[in-house]
Amino acid sequence: MARLARVSVATASKALNGRKHVSAASRAEVLKAAEVLAYSPNTLARGLVAGRTGMVGLLTSDLEGRLSIPILMGAEDAFGADRTSVLLCDARGDAVREGHHLRTLLSRRVDGLIVVGARPDPRPSIGRDLPVPVVYAYAPSADPDDLSLVTDNVTAGRTAIRHLVEVGRRRIAHITGDPSYGAAQDRARGALDELAEHGLKLAGDRVMFGAWSEAWGRSATGMLLTQRTAVDAIFAGSDQIARGVLDALHGAGLEVPRDVAVLGFDNWEIFTTSSTPPLSSIDMNLETLGRVAAERLMAAFDGRLGSGVEQLPCRLVPRESTTAR
């Protein structure tokens, strides 16, 4: 190509890589030669020169892809301008499989790793003596020296209650999932703190912990109604639970949101948009989580990787189950 453009190899390289110190005439000749020769840059060769391969591994234990896919999409969006590809490996919650995937990704000389847990509780670190930077997303590393990005569940719980209060609700119940989940406890704590600031108490006098299922939503709501608990809103710890809540309220002849408003969590559209009425929900902003994880990795490529736990905000997505009059 340099011979065809009548320039040196160094000049051809500078012109192709958009560097300075190349005259406009020489750059034009090089680009013309590249077009004639159908030149395509060799990514591997460029990576060897730059010390990077342009690949990042995303190691997940999320069996269904509910968490990892939006995080992957956010990471790919952020890496787009950096011409970096993301390789997805699913460990299926198996430590042996995770170790195998980790060795495979490192053998492919990935530039960095994003580790996504299956539940938002601390998970074992994959190690600090790795040759590449690592960022944990959704589930934090148990090692405080690792960098972990998580959703702010306490503030999310407060946001849910604040919204229900703003639409005029005062007798609010909270039905949520497995109490062993730190996120369930954090959301409940945020909800109780927000209620206290408004001088309100939880309807039913307790957080109703149970399972992450529609069946539990129906059962818990049935208990509230059977006990004749005065309730005009229910904050559910997941959209699946909220769907069960809606079923129970409809079965009791109550109209949503006229009689009881319902607010879910996760903004899982397979549940929220197909519910009757469409379900208001708290969105964990998982794509944003993936984007920020990618940004932290790109900073780490330049030697700037932090440590500790960084909390990212959730957002309210209001729909008819709380906002219609």
One Martini backbone bead per residue (centre of mass of N, CA, C, O) as a GRO file, in nm:
protein
  325
    1MET     BB    1   0.058   0.063  -0.020
    2ALA     BB    2   0.300   0.250  -0.004
    3ARG     BB    3   0.389   0.214  -0.295
    4LEU     BB    4   0.122   0.312  -0.430
    5ALA     BB    5   0.141   0.602  -0.264
    6ARG     BB    6   0.440   0.703  -0.238
    7VAL     BB    7   0.528   0.607   0.061
    8SER     BB    8   0.590   0.540   0.363
    9VAL     BB    9   0.513   0.320   0.607
   10ALA     BB   10   0.476   0.531   0.832
   11THR     BB   11   0.278   0.713   0.678
   12ALA     BB   12   0.061   0.501   0.627
   13SER     BB   13   0.004   0.442   0.924
   14LYS     BB   14  -0.080   0.728   1.008
   15ALA     BB   15  -0.313   0.763   0.807
   16LEU     BB   16  -0.486   0.510   0.898
   17ASN     BB   17  -0.481   0.621   1.221
   18GLY     BB   18  -0.515   0.944   1.230
   19ARG     BB   19  -0.255   1.092   1.242
   20LYS     BB   20  -0.022   1.309   1.259
   21HIS     BB   21   0.210   1.429   1.035
   22VAL     BB   22   0.020   1.444   0.767
   23SER     BB   23  -0.048   1.514   0.471
   24ALA     BB   24  -0.319   1.555   0.277
   25ALA     BB   25  -0.201   1.421   0.022
   26SER     BB   26  -0.095   1.160   0.154
   27ARG     BB   27  -0.361   1.067   0.281
   28ALA     BB   28  -0.517   1.042   0.016
   29GLU     BB   29  -0.330   0.826  -0.116
   30VAL     BB   30  -0.366   0.609   0.102
   31LEU     BB   31  -0.678   0.582   0.087
   32LYS     BB   32  -0.680   0.508  -0.212
   33ALA     BB   33  -0.507   0.250  -0.183
   34ALA     BB   34  -0.694   0.105   0.019
   35GLU     BB   35  -0.932   0.085  -0.179
   36VAL     BB   36  -0.793  -0.073  -0.405
   37LEU     BB   37  -0.694  -0.310  -0.188
   38ALA     BB   38  -0.907  -0.371   0.031
   39TYR     BB   39  -0.846  -0.269   0.312
   40SER     BB   40  -0.806  -0.442   0.635
   41PRO     BB   41  -0.776  -0.440   0.953
   42ASN     BB   42  -0.584  -0.606   1.201
   43THR     BB   43  -0.684  -0.667   1.511
   44LEU     BB   44  -0.459  -0.843   1.630
   45ALA     BB   45  -0.222  -0.665   1.551
   46ARG     BB   46  -0.316  -0.414   1.698
   47GLY     BB   47  -0.322  -0.548   1.978
   48LEU     BB   48  -0.018  -0.612   1.997
   49VAL     BB   49   0.072  -0.317   1.986
   50ALA     BB   50  -0.134  -0.209   2.224
   51GLY     BB   51  -0.198  -0.455   2.438
   52ARG     BB   52  -0.476  -0.537   2.293
   53THR     BB   53  -0.787  -0.720   2.184
   54GLY     BB   54  -1.094  -0.612   2.213
   55MET     BB   55  -1.177  -0.793   2.476
   56VAL     BB   56  -1.454  -0.884   2.691
   57GLY     BB   57  -1.564  -1.040   2.982
   58LEU     BB   58  -1.885  -1.198   3.071
   59LEU     BB   59  -1.954  -1.323   3.395
   60THR     BB   60  -2.227  -1.543   3.472
   61SER     BB   61  -2.516  -1.667   3.700
   62ASP     BB   62  -2.757  -1.605   3.507
   63LEU     BB   63  -2.976  -1.829   3.382
   64GLU     BB   64  -3.198  -1.628   3.214
   65GLY     BB   65  -3.088  -1.319   3.148
   66ARG     BB   66  -3.233  -1.088   3.306
   67LEU     BB   67  -2.954  -0.939   3.383
   68SER     BB   68  -2.721  -0.983   3.168
   69ILE     BB   69  -2.840  -0.860   2.908
   70PRO     BB   70  -2.867  -0.557   2.988
   71ILE     BB   71  -2.572  -0.534   3.077
   72LEU     BB   72  -2.452  -0.607   2.804
   73MET     BB   73  -2.582  -0.375   2.643
   74GLY     BB   74  -2.450  -0.146   2.803
   75ALA     BB   75  -2.157  -0.228   2.749
   76GLU     BB   76  -2.166  -0.220   2.438
   77ASP     BB   77  -2.233   0.078   2.415
   78ALA     BB   78  -1.971   0.179   2.555
   79PHE     BB   79  -1.766   0.009   2.366
   80GLY     BB   80  -1.819   0.104   2.077
   81ALA     BB   81  -1.605   0.344   2.061
   82ASP     BB   82  -1.367   0.117   2.143
   83ARG     BB   83  -1.384  -0.153   1.986
   84THR     BB   84  -1.542  -0.362   2.183
   85SER     BB   85  -1.592  -0.692   2.279
   86VAL     BB   86  -1.838  -0.924   2.418
   87LEU     BB   87  -1.804  -1.214   2.624
   88LEU     BB   88  -2.037  -1.465   2.703
   89CYS     BB   89  -2.061  -1.636   3.029
   90ASP     BB   90  -2.230  -1.921   3.177
   91ALA     BB   91  -2.217  -2.070   3.505
   92ARG     BB   92  -2.491  -2.158   3.653
   93GLY     BB   93  -2.387  -2.144   3.964
   94ASP     BB   94  -2.099  -2.281   3.904
   95ALA     BB   95  -1.779  -2.290   4.017
   96VAL     BB   96  -1.644  -2.475   3.807
   97ARG     BB   97  -1.753  -2.333   3.555
   98GLU     BB   98  -1.638  -2.057   3.623
   99GLY     BB   99  -1.339  -2.142   3.617
  100HIS     BB  100  -1.339  -2.230   3.323
  101HIS     BB  101  -1.424  -1.957   3.197
  102LEU     BB  102  -1.193  -1.793   3.310
  103ARG     BB  103  -0.962  -1.945   3.167
  104THR     BB  104  -1.067  -1.899   2.881
  105LEU     BB  105  -1.064  -1.589   2.879
  106LEU     BB  106  -0.761  -1.558   2.949
  107SER     BB  107  -0.658  -1.722   2.697
  108ARG     BB  108  -0.791  -1.484   2.507
  109ARG     BB  109  -0.697  -1.207   2.616
  110VAL     BB  110  -0.856  -1.031   2.779
  111ASP     BB  111  -0.885  -0.699   2.909
  112GLY     BB  112  -1.149  -0.785   3.080
  113LEU     BB  113  -1.399  -0.802   3.359
  114ILE     BB  114  -1.744  -0.898   3.406
  115VAL     BB  115  -1.933  -0.964   3.706
  116VAL     BB  116  -2.242  -1.151   3.737
  117GLY     BB  117  -2.488  -1.205   3.950
  118ALA     BB  118  -2.792  -1.369   4.061
  119ARG     BB  119  -2.770  -1.195   4.328
  120PRO     BB  120  -2.774  -0.904   4.557
  121ASP     BB  121  -2.511  -1.050   4.686
  122PRO     BB  122  -2.239  -1.141   4.811
  123ARG     BB  123  -1.947  -1.263   4.645
  124PRO     BB  124  -1.695  -1.424   4.544
  125SER     BB  125  -1.394  -1.375   4.455
  126ILE     BB  126  -1.178  -1.429   4.166
  127GLY     BB  127  -0.947  -1.233   4.228
  128ARG     BB  128  -0.635  -1.021   4.244
  129ASP     BB  129  -0.417  -1.201   4.051
  130LEU     BB  130  -0.492  -1.082   3.783
  131PRO     BB  131  -0.412  -0.963   3.448
  132VAL     BB  132  -0.695  -0.819   3.489
  133PRO     BB  133  -0.956  -0.628   3.516
  134VAL     BB  134  -1.234  -0.602   3.763
  135VAL     BB  135  -1.599  -0.597   3.751
  136TYR     BB  136  -1.878  -0.574   3.959
  137ALA     BB  137  -2.228  -0.666   3.896
  138TYR     BB  138  -2.498  -0.636   4.128
  139ALA     BB  139  -2.289  -0.832   4.265
  140PRO     BB  140  -2.084  -0.813   4.513
  141SER     BB  141  -1.789  -0.831   4.642
  142ALA     BB  142  -1.638  -0.958   4.936
  143ASP     BB  143  -1.407  -0.772   4.841
  144PRO     BB  144  -1.320  -0.441   4.914
  145ASP     BB  145  -1.088  -0.421   4.679
  146ASP     BB  146  -1.304  -0.435   4.494
  147LEU     BB  147  -1.515  -0.350   4.222
  148SER     BB  148  -1.858  -0.242   4.282
  149LEU     BB  149  -2.187  -0.256   4.124
  150VAL     BB  150  -2.495  -0.121   4.249
  151THR     BB  151  -2.807  -0.101   4.364
  152ASP     BB  152  -3.023   0.131   4.533
  153ASN     BB  153  -3.249  -0.008   4.749
  154VAL     BB  154  -3.320   0.196   4.964
  155THR     BB  155  -3.403   0.430   4.775
  156ALA     BB  156  -3.613   0.266   4.622
  157GLY     BB  157  -3.807   0.229   4.859
  158ARG     BB  158  -3.857   0.532   4.896
  159THR     BB  159  -3.965   0.592   4.613
  160ALA     BB  160  -4.217   0.418   4.629
  161ILE     BB  161  -4.355   0.560   4.869
  162ARG     BB  162  -4.351   0.848   4.763
  163HIS     BB  163  -4.538   0.793   4.525
  164LEU     BB  164  -4.785   0.692   4.685
  165VAL     BB  165  -4.819   0.951   4.849
  166GLU     BB  166  -4.847   1.150   4.602
  167VAL     BB  167  -5.126   0.978   4.515
  168GLY     BB  168  -5.279   0.950   4.818
  169ARG     BB  169  -5.144   0.739   5.004
  170ARG     BB  170  -5.162   0.578   5.357
  171ARG     BB  171  -5.222   0.249   5.328
  172ILE     BB  172  -4.928   0.068   5.326
  173ALA     BB  173  -4.807  -0.222   5.183
  174HIS     BB  174  -4.551  -0.496   5.210
  175ILE     BB  175  -4.464  -0.727   4.951
  176THR     BB  176  -4.218  -0.985   4.958
  177GLY     BB  177  -3.950  -1.184   4.963
  178ASP     BB  178  -3.673  -1.321   5.044
  179PRO     BB  179  -3.510  -1.252   5.349
  180SER     BB  180  -3.208  -1.337   5.248
  181TYR     BB  181  -3.221  -1.088   5.084
  182GLY     BB  182  -3.071  -0.790   5.091
  183ALA     BB  183  -3.264  -0.631   4.902
  184ALA     BB  184  -3.524  -0.679   5.062
  185GLN     BB  185  -3.426  -0.534   5.318
  186ASP     BB  186  -3.355  -0.259   5.189
  187ARG     BB  187  -3.634  -0.189   5.075
  188ALA     BB  188  -3.780  -0.203   5.346
  189ARG     BB  189  -3.615   0.013   5.491
  190GLY     BB  190  -3.683   0.244   5.298
  191ALA     BB  191  -3.991   0.230   5.333
  192LEU     BB  192  -3.999   0.281   5.642
  193ASP     BB  193  -3.849   0.553   5.641
  194GLU     BB  194  -4.055   0.704   5.461
  195LEU     BB  195  -4.304   0.665   5.632
  196ALA     BB  196  -4.193   0.812   5.885
  197GLU     BB  197  -4.162   1.095   5.746
  198HIS     BB  198  -4.497   1.086   5.706
  199GLY     BB  199  -4.634   0.953   5.963
  200LEU     BB  200  -4.632   0.640   5.893
  201LYS     BB  201  -4.762   0.312   5.872
  202LEU     BB  202  -4.773  -0.012   5.818
  203ALA     BB  203  -4.974  -0.212   5.673
  204GLY     BB  204  -5.008  -0.476   5.910
  205ASP     BB  205  -4.722  -0.409   6.078
  206ARG     BB  206  -4.565  -0.569   5.835
  207VAL     BB  207  -4.346  -0.736   5.658
  208MET     BB  208  -4.411  -0.953   5.373
  209PHE     BB  209  -4.248  -1.234   5.361
  210GLY     BB  210  -4.131  -1.474   5.094
  211ALA     BB  211  -4.180  -1.512   4.761
  212TRP     BB  212  -4.085  -1.492   4.407
  213SER     BB  213  -4.423  -1.481   4.347
  214GLU     BB  214  -4.749  -1.492   4.254
  215ALA     BB  215  -4.855  -1.675   4.479
  216TRP     BB  216  -4.763  -1.490   4.711
  217GLY     BB  217  -4.921  -1.240   4.629
  218ARG     BB  218  -5.198  -1.372   4.663
  219SER     BB  219  -5.173  -1.475   4.954
  220ALA     BB  220  -5.101  -1.208   5.101
  221THR     BB  221  -5.347  -1.050   5.008
  222GLY     BB  222  -5.554  -1.240   5.129
  223MET     BB  223  -5.468  -1.189   5.422
  224LEU     BB  224  -5.534  -0.889   5.432
  225LEU     BB  225  -5.836  -0.920   5.361
  226THR     BB  226  -5.918  -1.121   5.587
  227GLN     BB  227  -5.806  -0.910   5.818
  228ARG     BB  228  -5.908  -0.623   5.739
  229THR     BB  229  -5.700  -0.444   5.615
  230ALA     BB  230  -5.615  -0.122   5.580
  231VAL     BB  231  -5.588  -0.060   5.222
  232ASP     BB  232  -5.447   0.155   4.932
  233ALA     BB  233  -5.157   0.005   4.909
  234ILE     BB  234  -4.899  -0.188   4.718
  235PHE     BB  235  -4.569  -0.291   4.776
  236ALA     BB  236  -4.373  -0.476   4.562
  237GLY     BB  237  -4.066  -0.666   4.534
  238SER     BB  238  -4.204  -0.759   4.256
  239ASP     BB  239  -4.367  -0.824   3.961
  240GLN     BB  240  -4.466  -1.103   4.032
  241ILE     BB  241  -4.605  -1.028   4.292
  242ALA     BB  242  -4.787  -0.806   4.169
  243ARG     BB  243  -4.956  -0.997   3.994
  244GLY     BB  244  -5.080  -1.145   4.236
  245VAL     BB  245  -5.211  -0.899   4.361
  246LEU     BB  246  -5.403  -0.835   4.129
  247ASP     BB  247  -5.559  -1.098   4.133
  248ALA     BB  248  -5.671  -1.070   4.424
  249LEU     BB  249  -5.818  -0.801   4.388
  250HIS     BB  250  -6.003  -0.886   4.156
  251GLY     BB  251  -6.130  -1.132   4.314
  252ALA     BB  252  -6.249  -0.911   4.537
  253GLY     BB  253  -6.362  -0.654   4.362
  254LEU     BB  254  -6.119  -0.470   4.311
  255GLU     BB  255  -5.989  -0.159   4.204
  256VAL     BB  256  -5.727  -0.069   3.977
  257PRO     BB  257  -5.654   0.219   4.169
  258ARG     BB  258  -5.904   0.311   4.323
  259ASP     BB  259  -5.870   0.120   4.583
  260VAL     BB  260  -5.578  -0.007   4.484
  261ALA     BB  261  -5.251   0.037   4.469
  262VAL     BB  262  -4.972  -0.076   4.246
  263LEU     BB  263  -4.621  -0.167   4.310
  264GLY     BB  264  -4.332  -0.262   4.164
  265PHE     BB  265  -4.026  -0.461   4.074
  266ASP     BB  266  -3.791  -0.420   3.772
  267ASN     BB  267  -3.939  -0.370   3.500
  268TRP     BB  268  -4.080  -0.628   3.371
  269GLU     BB  269  -4.249  -0.631   3.075
  270ILE     BB  270  -4.391  -0.912   3.084
  271PHE     BB  271  -4.562  -0.785   3.329
  272THR     BB  272  -4.630  -0.477   3.314
  273THR     BB  273  -4.775  -0.456   3.016
  274SER     BB  274  -4.978  -0.723   3.070
  275SER     BB  275  -5.129  -0.592   3.275
  276THR     BB  276  -5.433  -0.533   3.488
  277PRO     BB  277  -5.311  -0.286   3.489
  278PRO     BB  278  -5.049  -0.136   3.420
  279LEU     BB  279  -4.735  -0.155   3.583
  280SER     BB  280  -4.587  -0.012   3.822
  281SER     BB  281  -4.220   0.055   3.854
  282ILE     BB  282  -3.896  -0.037   3.947
  283ASP     BB  283  -3.591   0.046   3.797
  284MET     BB  284  -3.249  -0.077   3.793
  285ASN     BB  285  -3.071   0.004   3.553
  286LEU     BB  286  -2.891  -0.221   3.398
  287GLU     BB  287  -2.768  -0.074   3.157
  288THR     BB  288  -2.620   0.133   3.328
  289LEU     BB  289  -2.451  -0.070   3.481
  290GLY     BB  290  -2.300  -0.170   3.225
  291ARG     BB  291  -2.188   0.100   3.133
  292VAL     BB  292  -2.023   0.165   3.390
  293ALA     BB  293  -1.851  -0.088   3.389
  294ALA     BB  294  -1.713  -0.019   3.120
  295GLU     BB  295  -1.595   0.254   3.210
  296ARG     BB  296  -1.419   0.135   3.437
  297LEU     BB  297  -1.249  -0.042   3.253
  298MET     BB  298  -1.136   0.178   3.068
  299ALA     BB  299  -0.990   0.317   3.302
  300ALA     BB  300  -0.815   0.064   3.376
  301PHE     BB  301  -0.643   0.066   3.113
  302ASP     BB  302  -0.512   0.344   3.254
  303GLY     BB  303  -0.488   0.276   3.576
  304ARG     BB  304  -0.816   0.340   3.691
  305LEU     BB  305  -0.897   0.144   3.956
  306GLY     BB  306  -1.108   0.095   4.188
  307SER     BB  307  -1.295   0.058   4.501
  308GLY     BB  308  -1.560  -0.090   4.619
  309VAL     BB  309  -1.893   0.043   4.659
  310GLU     BB  310  -2.122   0.134   4.398
  311GLN     BB  311  -2.412   0.328   4.380
  312LEU     BB  312  -2.708   0.305   4.183
  313PRO     BB  313  -2.985   0.430   4.056
  314CYS     BB  314  -3.313   0.420   4.042
  315ARG     BB  315  -3.647   0.406   3.872
  316LEU     BB  316  -3.951   0.537   3.797
  317VAL     BB  317  -4.242   0.362   3.637
  318PRO     BB  318  -4.532   0.494   3.552
  319ARG     BB  319  -4.863   0.363   3.571
  320GLU     BB  320  -5.197   0.274   3.611
  321SER     BB  321  -5.170   0.131   3.905
  322THR     BB  322  -5.118   0.450   4.031
  323THR     BB  323  -5.222   0.703   3.829
  324ALA     BB  324  -5.503   0.648   3.792
  325ARG     BB  325  -5.854   0.788   3.839
   0.00000   0.00000   0.00000
